[in-house]
Amino acid sequence: MFENLSERLGGVFDRLTRQGALSEDDVKTALREVRVALLEADVSLPVARDFVKAVEVKATGQAVTKSVTPGQQVVKIVHDELVHVLAGDNDDPGALKIDNAPAPILMVGLQGSGKTTTTGKLAKRLKEKNGKRVLMASLDTNRPAAMEQLAILGTQIGVDTLPIVKGESAVQIAKRAKQQATFGGYDVYMLDTAGRLSIDEELMAQVEQVRDVTSPRETLLVVDGLTGQDAVNTAQNFDDRIGITGVVLTRMDGDGRGGAALSMRAVTGQPIKFVGLGEKMDALEEFHPSRVAGRILGMGDIVSLVEKAQETLEAEQAERMMKRFQKGQFNMNDLKGQLDQMLKMGGMEGVMGMMPGMQKMKKQIDAAGMDDKVLRRQIALINSMTKKERANPQLLQASRKKRVAKGAGLEVQELNRLLKQHRQMADMMKKMGKMGKKGMLRNLGGMFGGGAGGPSEAEIQAAQAQMGKLPGGGSMPAGFGGIGGGAALPPGLSGFGKKK
């Protein structure tokens, strides 16, 4: 979603950092381009204007223009200001106020913005990550089968839903949910309201009544991330009428321009708490302003990458792999494990988007034909091998290679590329086995150019802390294995390529 903005800002800052000394005019010219880039990304005009003004005040002082690395100083100021626009003064926007049980959470929003699905996703998150007992109730008496939809989602994720009683009004259902949550010993009860236009007087009045009856601890507005600037107006209207405490942006995996996300907090004063990144029930992420700012400026997001690895790694498998890597053992089964892991972590694009400096290499990576199809073709080749061949790839001579390639419906050249990649990764695993956690992360920063593009000391420490929680003390999550340093393409990935 932030790809175009990332590219535009990347170009501006590349020119700045290449210059040894910067005059105030240089900075002003660059900031003019930054403003145009923000407006093109659909950021609202007042927000873009205030943002550029705030950066200009900090970036045109003597301390910046006379410093040793003025370009990088400007990048840092833009990064900090971007974090401020996204987060305001709230240090932890994702934290929900659900301390005194049963805590009501009211979900509001327009029709079709994804309220019911988001209610299910959030309930699953509260149950699994926060260990809360959750009750969901649908107050949507207008849309056909809306209540049944929530009941089915509840069954899928193992969360209780309020039994459906036909003919009740939204306020009656809300009262019954409050009663059942109190008597049933639930920590949180979530009220999924009917979709409404902010100009629909009758439905807005209904939500106000529900709010007065339940006194929700959190009122979350669910907004479709693809609606652009109009999403900000919607948030403003709902905030004026009902009083929202946070925003959930859905469909953030789409290719709409991400300006709404940047304007949302600045205009409404309410933080973005979560973002929906897909249709599956676990595709809901906490919104971390500093990490999002890092991704927009192409600095990557190592901490999120490690967290993602932590979620998708199975403890025993990780333990086993870690021991093998430390002994310098790495066969085709291990490579398949890593390819599967990469797909689970969001595929090639998902992993690359979080790696420092990878934005700049995007064109080379695309030109090399590296995408999830390549990963799936490689998994097909490994599946086509016998157990012995997987354990000992040296057995693969001409006739065996033909059989394996034919079994996967691919050419022998593709198998040769896979074998070359396996050899490179095996060598890398031997080196990694001898390296400590910090050395690996430091190496990771160096691989992608270091400097403003590499991870900061604080990020490295945060990632280390996360790695400590990885099964087996985690030297490196499995999905990282194929990623090495280098100029044109990371060596671990140089075995990839377009299908001949």
C-alpha positions as semicolon CSV with decimal commas, in nm:
position;residue;x (nm);y (nm);z (nm)
1;M;0,000;0,000;0,000
2;F;0,285;0,242;0,075
3;E;0,496;0,126;-0,221
4;N;0,466;0,440;-0,438
5;L;0,520;0,671;-0,143
6;S;0,823;0,463;-0,044
7;E;0,971;0,489;-0,392
8;R;0,916;0,865;-0,418
9;L;1,064;0,938;-0,075
10;G;1,350;0,693;-0,141
11;G;1,446;0,889;-0,454
12;V;1,439;1,224;-0,270
13;F;1,652;1,098;0,018
14;D;1,899;0,918;-0,209
15;R;1,976;1,250;-0,375
16;L;2,010;1,422;-0,036
17;T;2,242;1,162;0,117
18;R;2,469;1,164;-0,191
19;Q;2,547;1,533;-0,137
20;G;2,833;1,601;0,104
21;A;2,710;1,938;0,225
22;L;2,354;2,069;0,227
23;S;2,235;2,426;0,199
24;E;1,896;2,532;0,335
25;D;1,772;2,560;-0,026
26;D;1,863;2,194;-0,089
27;V;1,656;2,089;0,211
28;K;1,362;2,309;0,107
29;T;1,366;2,169;-0,249
30;A;1,369;1,813;-0,111
31;L;1,082;1,890;0,126
32;R;0,878;2,035;-0,159
33;E;0,911;1,696;-0,332
34;V;0,819;1,521;-0,006
35;R;0,499;1,727;0,012
36;V;0,406;1,636;-0,348
37;A;0,476;1,268;-0,271
38;L;0,250;1,284;0,036
39;L;-0,033;1,453;-0,156
40;E;-0,005;1,196;-0,437
41;A;-0,031;0,922;-0,172
42;D;-0,368;1,075;-0,076
43;V;-0,260;1,234;0,252
44;S;-0,495;1,522;0,336
45;L;-0,364;1,869;0,250
46;P;-0,356;2,018;0,605
47;V;-0,168;1,711;0,736
48;A;0,089;1,723;0,452
49;R;0,138;2,097;0,501
50;D;0,186;2,069;0,880
51;F;0,418;1,770;0,836
52;V;0,649;1,951;0,592
53;K;0,646;2,266;0,806
54;A;0,745;2,069;1,120
55;V;1,026;1,890;0,932
56;E;1,149;2,216;0,776
57;V;1,183;2,388;1,116
58;K;1,397;2,101;1,249
59;A;1,590;2,031;0,928
60;T;1,709;2,380;0,831
61;G;1,897;2,457;1,152
62;Q;2,277;2,486;1,173
63;A;2,297;2,151;1,358
64;V;2,176;1,967;1,046
65;T;2,330;2,157;0,755
66;K;2,673;2,175;0,923
67;S;2,673;1,814;1,048
68;V;2,895;1,542;0,898
69;T;2,603;1,348;0,748
70;P;2,335;1,611;0,679
71;G;2,135;1,386;0,442
72;Q;2,097;1,113;0,701
73;Q;2,004;1,370;0,965
74;V;1,717;1,488;0,743
75;V;1,603;1,125;0,689
76;K;1,600;1,075;1,067
77;I;1,398;1,395;1,124
78;V;1,143;1,285;0,859
79;H;1,124;0,940;1,022
80;D;1,064;1,087;1,370
81;E;0,801;1,329;1,240
82;L;0,629;1,045;1,049
83;V;0,612;0,846;1,373
84;H;0,463;1,149;1,547
85;V;0,196;1,191;1,275
86;L;0,102;0,822;1,302
87;A;0,115;0,791;1,681
88;G;0,071;1,136;1,834
89;D;0,173;1,132;2,199
90;N;0,038;0,782;2,256
91;D;0,326;0,539;2,321
92;D;0,123;0,220;2,287
93;P;-0,175;0,277;2,052
94;G;-0,250;-0,098;2,020
95;A;-0,328;-0,148;2,392
96;L;-0,700;-0,201;2,461
97;K;-0,862;-0,090;2,786
98;I;-1,008;-0,423;2,896
99;D;-0,904;-0,428;3,260
100;N;-1,231;-0,456;3,457
101;A;-1,436;-0,758;3,347
102;P;-1,665;-0,783;3,163
103;A;-1,525;-0,504;2,940
104;P;-1,752;-0,408;2,649
105;I;-1,598;-0,331;2,307
106;L;-1,830;-0,160;2,058
107;M;-1,754;-0,208;1,687
108;V;-1,894;0,060;1,455
109;G;-1,847;0,154;1,089
110;L;-2,000;0,183;0,743
111;Q;-2,159;-0,105;0,555
112;G;-1,910;-0,344;0,397
113;S;-1,604;-0,214;0,581
114;G;-1,542;-0,554;0,742
115;K;-1,685;-0,509;1,095
116;T;-1,808;-0,866;1,148
117;T;-1,485;-1,023;1,020
118;T;-1,275;-0,779;1,225
119;T;-1,483;-0,860;1,536
120;G;-1,395;-1,228;1,485
121;K;-1,026;-1,151;1,423
122;L;-1,002;-0,933;1,731
123;A;-1,183;-1,191;1,948
124;K;-0,938;-1,458;1,829
125;R;-0,645;-1,230;1,910
126;L;-0,777;-1,147;2,259
127;K;-0,837;-1,516;2,330
128;E;-0,501;-1,645;2,200
129;K;-0,260;-1,360;2,275
130;N;-0,417;-1,205;2,585
131;G;-0,574;-1,520;2,731
132;K;-0,918;-1,354;2,766
133;R;-1,260;-1,521;2,770
134;V;-1,456;-1,344;2,498
135;L;-1,828;-1,333;2,414
136;M;-1,938;-1,195;2,075
137;A;-2,286;-1,057;2,005
138;S;-2,430;-0,934;1,674
139;L;-2,659;-0,631;1,701
140;D;-2,716;-0,622;1,323
141;T;-3,090;-0,674;1,287
142;N;-3,094;-0,525;0,932
143;R;-2,859;-0,737;0,718
144;P;-2,984;-1,087;0,634
145;A;-2,780;-1,364;0,804
146;A;-2,550;-1,112;0,980
147;M;-2,604;-1,283;1,316
148;E;-2,551;-1,628;1,165
149;Q;-2,225;-1,505;1,005
150;L;-2,087;-1,406;1,346
151;A;-2,203;-1,737;1,497
152;I;-2,017;-1,932;1,223
153;L;-1,702;-1,721;1,277
154;G;-1,732;-1,792;1,651
155;T;-1,742;-2,167;1,584
156;Q;-1,436;-2,142;1,354
157;I;-1,221;-1,958;1,608
158;G;-1,359;-2,125;1,921
159;V;-1,516;-1,812;2,073
160;D;-1,868;-1,809;2,226
161;T;-2,144;-1,607;2,060
162;L;-2,467;-1,485;2,215
163;P;-2,760;-1,717;2,121
164;I;-2,979;-1,559;1,851
165;V;-3,329;-1,453;1,959
166;K;-3,537;-1,330;1,665
167;G;-3,735;-1,008;1,694
168;E;-3,517;-0,832;1,952
169;S;-3,394;-0,476;1,899
170;A;-3,023;-0,386;1,903
171;V;-3,056;-0,230;2,251
172;Q;-3,229;-0,545;2,391
173;I;-2,953;-0,768;2,246
174;A;-2,686;-0,539;2,398
175;K;-2,851;-0,564;2,743
176;R;-2,874;-0,944;2,713
177;A;-2,506;-0,963;2,609
178;K;-2,406;-0,753;2,911
179;Q;-2,608;-0,980;3,141
180;Q;-2,469;-1,304;2,995
181;A;-2,110;-1,171;3,003
182;T;-2,151;-1,081;3,372
183;F;-2,308;-1,413;3,477
184;G;-2,091;-1,625;3,246
185;G;-1,760;-1,493;3,383
186;Y;-1,640;-1,342;3,052
187;D;-1,351;-1,090;3,047
188;V;-1,464;-0,910;2,731
189;Y;-1,786;-0,891;2,532
190;M;-1,780;-0,754;2,179
191;L;-2,081;-0,585;2,021
192;D;-2,091;-0,597;1,641
193;T;-2,329;-0,320;1,530
194;A;-2,513;-0,283;1,198
195;G;-2,334;-0,102;0,915
196;R;-2,457;0,252;0,879
197;L;-2,390;0,570;0,687
198;S;-2,282;0,853;0,915
199;I;-2,568;1,055;0,767
200;D;-2,829;0,791;0,858
201;E;-2,993;0,962;1,155
202;E;-3,199;0,663;1,273
203;L;-2,908;0,417;1,285
204;M;-2,671;0,671;1,445
205;A;-2,931;0,728;1,718
206;Q;-2,952;0,349;1,769
207;V;-2,574;0,325;1,824
208;E;-2,593;0,613;2,070
209;Q;-2,856;0,419;2,268
210;V;-2,638;0,103;2,268
211;R;-2,343;0,315;2,383
212;D;-2,547;0,463;2,669
213;V;-2,671;0,118;2,781
214;T;-2,331;-0,058;2,778
215;S;-2,078;0,227;2,843
216;P;-1,811;0,061;2,624
217;R;-1,446;0,066;2,737
218;E;-1,342;0,083;2,371
219;T;-1,539;0,205;2,068
220;L;-1,350;0,090;1,759
221;L;-1,432;0,235;1,419
222;V;-1,370;-0,014;1,136
223;V;-1,271;0,169;0,816
224;D;-1,193;0,031;0,471
225;G;-0,834;0,135;0,394
226;L;-0,915;0,162;0,021
227;T;-1,167;0,445;0,059
228;G;-0,891;0,709;0,076
229;Q;-0,965;1,055;0,211
230;D;-1,333;0,977;0,261
231;A;-1,231;0,735;0,538
232;V;-1,098;1,033;0,734
233;N;-1,430;1,221;0,696
234;T;-1,617;0,910;0,811
235;A;-1,396;0,884;1,119
236;Q;-1,452;1,251;1,194
237;N;-1,833;1,212;1,175
238;F;-1,842;0,901;1,393
239;D;-1,611;1,064;1,647
240;D;-1,834;1,372;1,671
241;R;-2,154;1,167;1,716
242;I;-2,049;0,860;1,914
243;G;-1,695;0,926;2,037
244;I;-1,449;0,663;1,911
245;T;-1,138;0,549;2,102
246;G;-0,950;0,395;1,809
247;V;-0,956;0,294;1,444
248;V;-0,910;-0,042;1,271
249;L;-0,807;-0,007;0,905
250;T;-0,905;-0,307;0,693
251;R;-0,782;-0,417;0,347
252;M;-0,436;-0,272;0,410
253;D;-0,295;-0,552;0,193
254;G;-0,459;-0,387;-0,108
255;D;-0,289;-0,154;-0,356
256;G;-0,484;0,160;-0,265
257;R;-0,278;0,462;-0,163
258;G;-0,200;0,464;0,208
259;G;-0,268;0,832;0,270
260;A;-0,580;0,765;0,479
261;A;-0,366;0,586;0,737
262;L;-0,129;0,883;0,759
263;S;-0,408;1,141;0,791
264;M;-0,637;0,943;1,021
265;R;-0,475;1,016;1,356
266;A;-0,375;1,371;1,275
267;V;-0,732;1,466;1,176
268;T;-0,938;1,271;1,432
269;G;-0,689;1,263;1,719
270;Q;-0,766;0,891;1,764
271;P;-0,495;0,627;1,712
272;I;-0,501;0,347;1,456
273;K;-0,499;0,041;1,682
274;F;-0,503;-0,248;1,435
275;V;-0,479;-0,313;1,061
276;G;-0,647;-0,595;0,867
277;L;-0,410;-0,758;0,618
278;G;-0,616;-1,032;0,457
279;E;-0,928;-1,245;0,476
280;K;-0,798;-1,516;0,711
281;M;-0,889;-1,493;1,078
282;D;-0,530;-1,437;1,191
283;A;-0,467;-1,155;0,939
284;L;-0,491;-0,875;1,196
285;E;-0,181;-0,691;1,314
286;E;-0,119;-0,435;1,582
287;F;-0,034;-0,099;1,427
288;H;0,320;0,003;1,529
289;P;0,380;0,362;1,408
290;S;0,761;0,345;1,429
291;R;0,772;0,019;1,233
292;V;0,532;0,149;0,966
293;A;0,742;0,466;0,934
294;G;1,051;0,245;0,895
295;R;0,886;0,047;0,616
296;I;0,769;0,363;0,437
297;L;1,124;0,502;0,441
298;G;1,270;0,169;0,323
299;M;1,447;0,102;0,654
300;G;1,277;-0,233;0,693
301;D;1,119;-0,375;1,005
302;I;1,340;-0,642;1,158
303;V;1,142;-0,662;1,485
304;S;0,815;-0,749;1,306
305;L;0,999;-1,002;1,090
306;V;1,136;-1,182;1,397
307;E;0,791;-1,171;1,564
308;K;0,636;-1,322;1,252
309;A;0,897;-1,598;1,249
310;Q;0,823;-1,660;1,616
311;E;0,451;-1,704;1,543
312;T;0,500;-1,944;1,251
313;L;0,784;-2,154;1,394
314;E;0,699;-2,483;1,560
315;A;0,908;-2,529;1,874
316;E;1,033;-2,886;1,817
317;Q;1,110;-2,829;1,450
318;A;1,303;-2,510;1,531
319;E;1,497;-2,685;1,808
320;R;1,592;-2,966;1,570
321;M;1,694;-2,730;1,289
322;M;1,899;-2,512;1,523
323;K;2,103;-2,812;1,641
324;R;2,159;-2,922;1,281
325;F;2,266;-2,572;1,170
326;Q;2,515;-2,546;1,456
327;K;2,672;-2,872;1,341
328;G;2,682;-2,733;0,986
329;Q;2,428;-2,990;0,858
330;F;2,180;-2,870;0,596
331;N;1,999;-3,100;0,352
332;M;1,701;-3,070;0,117
333;N;1,451;-3,138;0,399
334;D;1,591;-2,834;0,581
335;L;1,568;-2,623;0,264
336;K;1,206;-2,732;0,215
337;G;1,134;-2,636;0,578
338;Q;1,276;-2,292;0,510
339;L;1,078;-2,243;0,188
340;D;0,755;-2,348;0,367
341;Q;0,843;-2,110;0,649
342;M;0,892;-1,823;0,404
343;L;0,548;-1,884;0,250
344;K;0,391;-1,891;0,599
345;M;0,555;-1,558;0,681
346;G;0,382;-1,385;0,390
347;G;0,588;-1,513;0,098
348;M;0,877;-1,342;-0,074
349;E;0,717;-0,999;-0,079
350;G;0,611;-1,012;0,286
351;V;0,960;-1,100;0,406
352;M;1,142;-0,865;0,167
353;G;0,918;-0,571;0,265
354;M;1,046;-0,597;0,622
355;M;1,415;-0,626;0,538
356;P;1,632;-0,314;0,562
357;G;1,730;-0,167;0,225
358;M;1,527;-0,419;0,026
359;Q;1,299;-0,149;-0,119
360;K;1,592;-0,021;-0,325
361;M;1,661;-0,369;-0,462
362;K;1,297;-0,431;-0,551
363;K;1,348;-0,375;-0,925
364;Q;1,645;-0,613;-0,942
365;I;1,449;-0,873;-0,747
366;D;1,149;-0,837;-0,979
367;A;1,377;-0,855;-1,284
368;A;1,524;-1,180;-1,154
369;G;1,172;-1,326;-1,149
370;M;1,175;-1,395;-0,777
371;D;0,825;-1,446;-0,644
372;D;0,619;-1,702;-0,456
373;K;0,576;-1,913;-0,771
374;V;0,952;-1,977;-0,761
375;L;0,926;-2,097;-0,399
376;R;0,639;-2,330;-0,487
377;R;0,827;-2,470;-0,788
378;Q;1,127;-2,540;-0,568
379;I;0,909;-2,716;-0,309
380;A;0,764;-2,927;-0,595
381;L;1,118;-3,028;-0,701
382;I;1,211;-3,132;-0,346
383;N;0,882;-3,327;-0,312
384;S;0,976;-3,513;-0,632
385;M;1,295;-3,652;-0,470
386;T;1,322;-3,978;-0,277
387;K;1,395;-3,970;0,099
388;K;1,757;-4,070;0,034
389;E;1,805;-3,794;-0,225
390;R;1,664;-3,533;0,010
391;A;1,894;-3,642;0,291
392;N;2,195;-3,656;0,058
393;P;2,162;-3,427;-0,249
394;Q;2,505;-3,544;-0,377
395;L;2,330;-3,859;-0,505
396;L;2,158;-3,656;-0,775
397;Q;2,338;-3,743;-1,098
398;A;2,213;-3,700;-1,458
399;S;1,946;-3,974;-1,476
400;R;1,812;-3,898;-1,127
401;K;1,797;-3,527;-1,210
402;K;1,588;-3,601;-1,521
403;R;1,347;-3,813;-1,315
404;V;1,310;-3,550;-1,039
405;A;1,257;-3,263;-1,287
406;K;1,002;-3,468;-1,484
407;G;0,818;-3,559;-1,162
408;A;0,780;-3,189;-1,077
409;G;0,691;-3,096;-1,437
410;L;0,996;-2,868;-1,464
411;E;1,327;-2,845;-1,651
412;V;1,658;-2,990;-1,529
413;Q;1,807;-2,635;-1,532
414;E;1,565;-2,539;-1,255
415;L;1,682;-2,835;-1,047
416;N;2,046;-2,735;-1,106
417;R;1,966;-2,385;-0,984
418;L;1,802;-2,531;-0,673
419;L;2,106;-2,749;-0,604
420;K;2,338;-2,450;-0,644
421;Q;2,123;-2,250;-0,405
422;H;2,127;-2,539;-0,156
423;R;2,510;-2,550;-0,167
424;Q;2,534;-2,174;-0,103
425;M;2,289;-2,193;0,185
426;A;2,466;-2,493;0,337
427;D;2,792;-2,292;0,338
428;M;2,610;-1,999;0,494
429;M;2,456;-2,217;0,764
430;K;2,803;-2,336;0,865
431;K;2,913;-1,974;0,908
432;M;2,593;-1,885;1,095
433;G;2,636;-2,176;1,331
434;K;2,962;-2,017;1,450
435;M;2,810;-1,669;1,483
436;G;2,622;-1,534;1,784
437;K;2,275;-1,374;1,773
438;K;2,406;-1,018;1,778
439;G;2,666;-1,093;1,510
440;M;2,392;-1,222;1,281
441;L;2,173;-0,918;1,321
442;R;2,469;-0,685;1,282
443;N;2,558;-0,879;0,967
444;L;2,201;-0,843;0,845
445;G;2,226;-0,464;0,881
446;G;2,557;-0,459;0,693
447;M;2,426;-0,677;0,414
448;F;2,170;-0,419;0,315
449;G;2,391;-0,117;0,304
450;G;2,394;-0,021;0,675
451;G;2,378;0,353;0,741
452;A;2,034;0,508;0,731
453;G;1,893;0,199;0,563
454;G;2,021;-0,054;0,819
455;P;1,859;-0,139;1,151
456;S;1,932;0,088;1,447
457;E;2,093;-0,030;1,770
458;A;1,752;-0,013;1,942
459;E;1,593;-0,226;1,666
460;I;1,874;-0,481;1,694
461;Q;1,822;-0,504;2,070
462;A;1,443;-0,537;2,027
463;A;1,491;-0,808;1,764
464;Q;1,739;-0,984;1,993
465;A;1,487;-0,977;2,276
466;Q;1,229;-1,134;2,042
467;M;1,481;-1,392;1,923
468;G;1,542;-1,491;2,282
469;K;1,178;-1,602;2,288
470;L;1,222;-1,811;1,974
471;P;1,223;-2,186;2,033
472;G;1,576;-2,311;2,093
473;G;1,706;-1,965;2,189
474;G;1,691;-1,901;1,814
475;S;2,014;-1,802;1,644
476;M;1,811;-1,716;1,336
477;P;1,452;-1,794;1,236
478;A;1,426;-2,051;0,963
479;G;1,283;-1,810;0,707
480;F;1,601;-1,601;0,718
481;G;1,825;-1,879;0,597
482;G;1,814;-1,796;0,227
483;I;1,897;-1,432;0,274
484;G;2,256;-1,325;0,247
485;G;2,440;-1,005;0,154
486;G;2,580;-0,880;-0,170
487;A;2,545;-0,623;-0,439
488;A;2,311;-0,728;-0,718
489;L;2,111;-0,997;-0,539
490;P;2,156;-1,160;-0,201
491;P;2,367;-1,475;-0,262
492;G;2,122;-1,701;-0,078
493;L;1,868;-1,601;-0,341
494;S;2,093;-1,599;-0,645
495;G;1,978;-1,952;-0,728
496;F;1,636;-1,814;-0,805
497;G;1,554;-1,691;-1,150
498;K;1,303;-1,670;-1,427
499;K;1,182;-1,994;-1,572
500;K;1,373;-2,056;-1,891
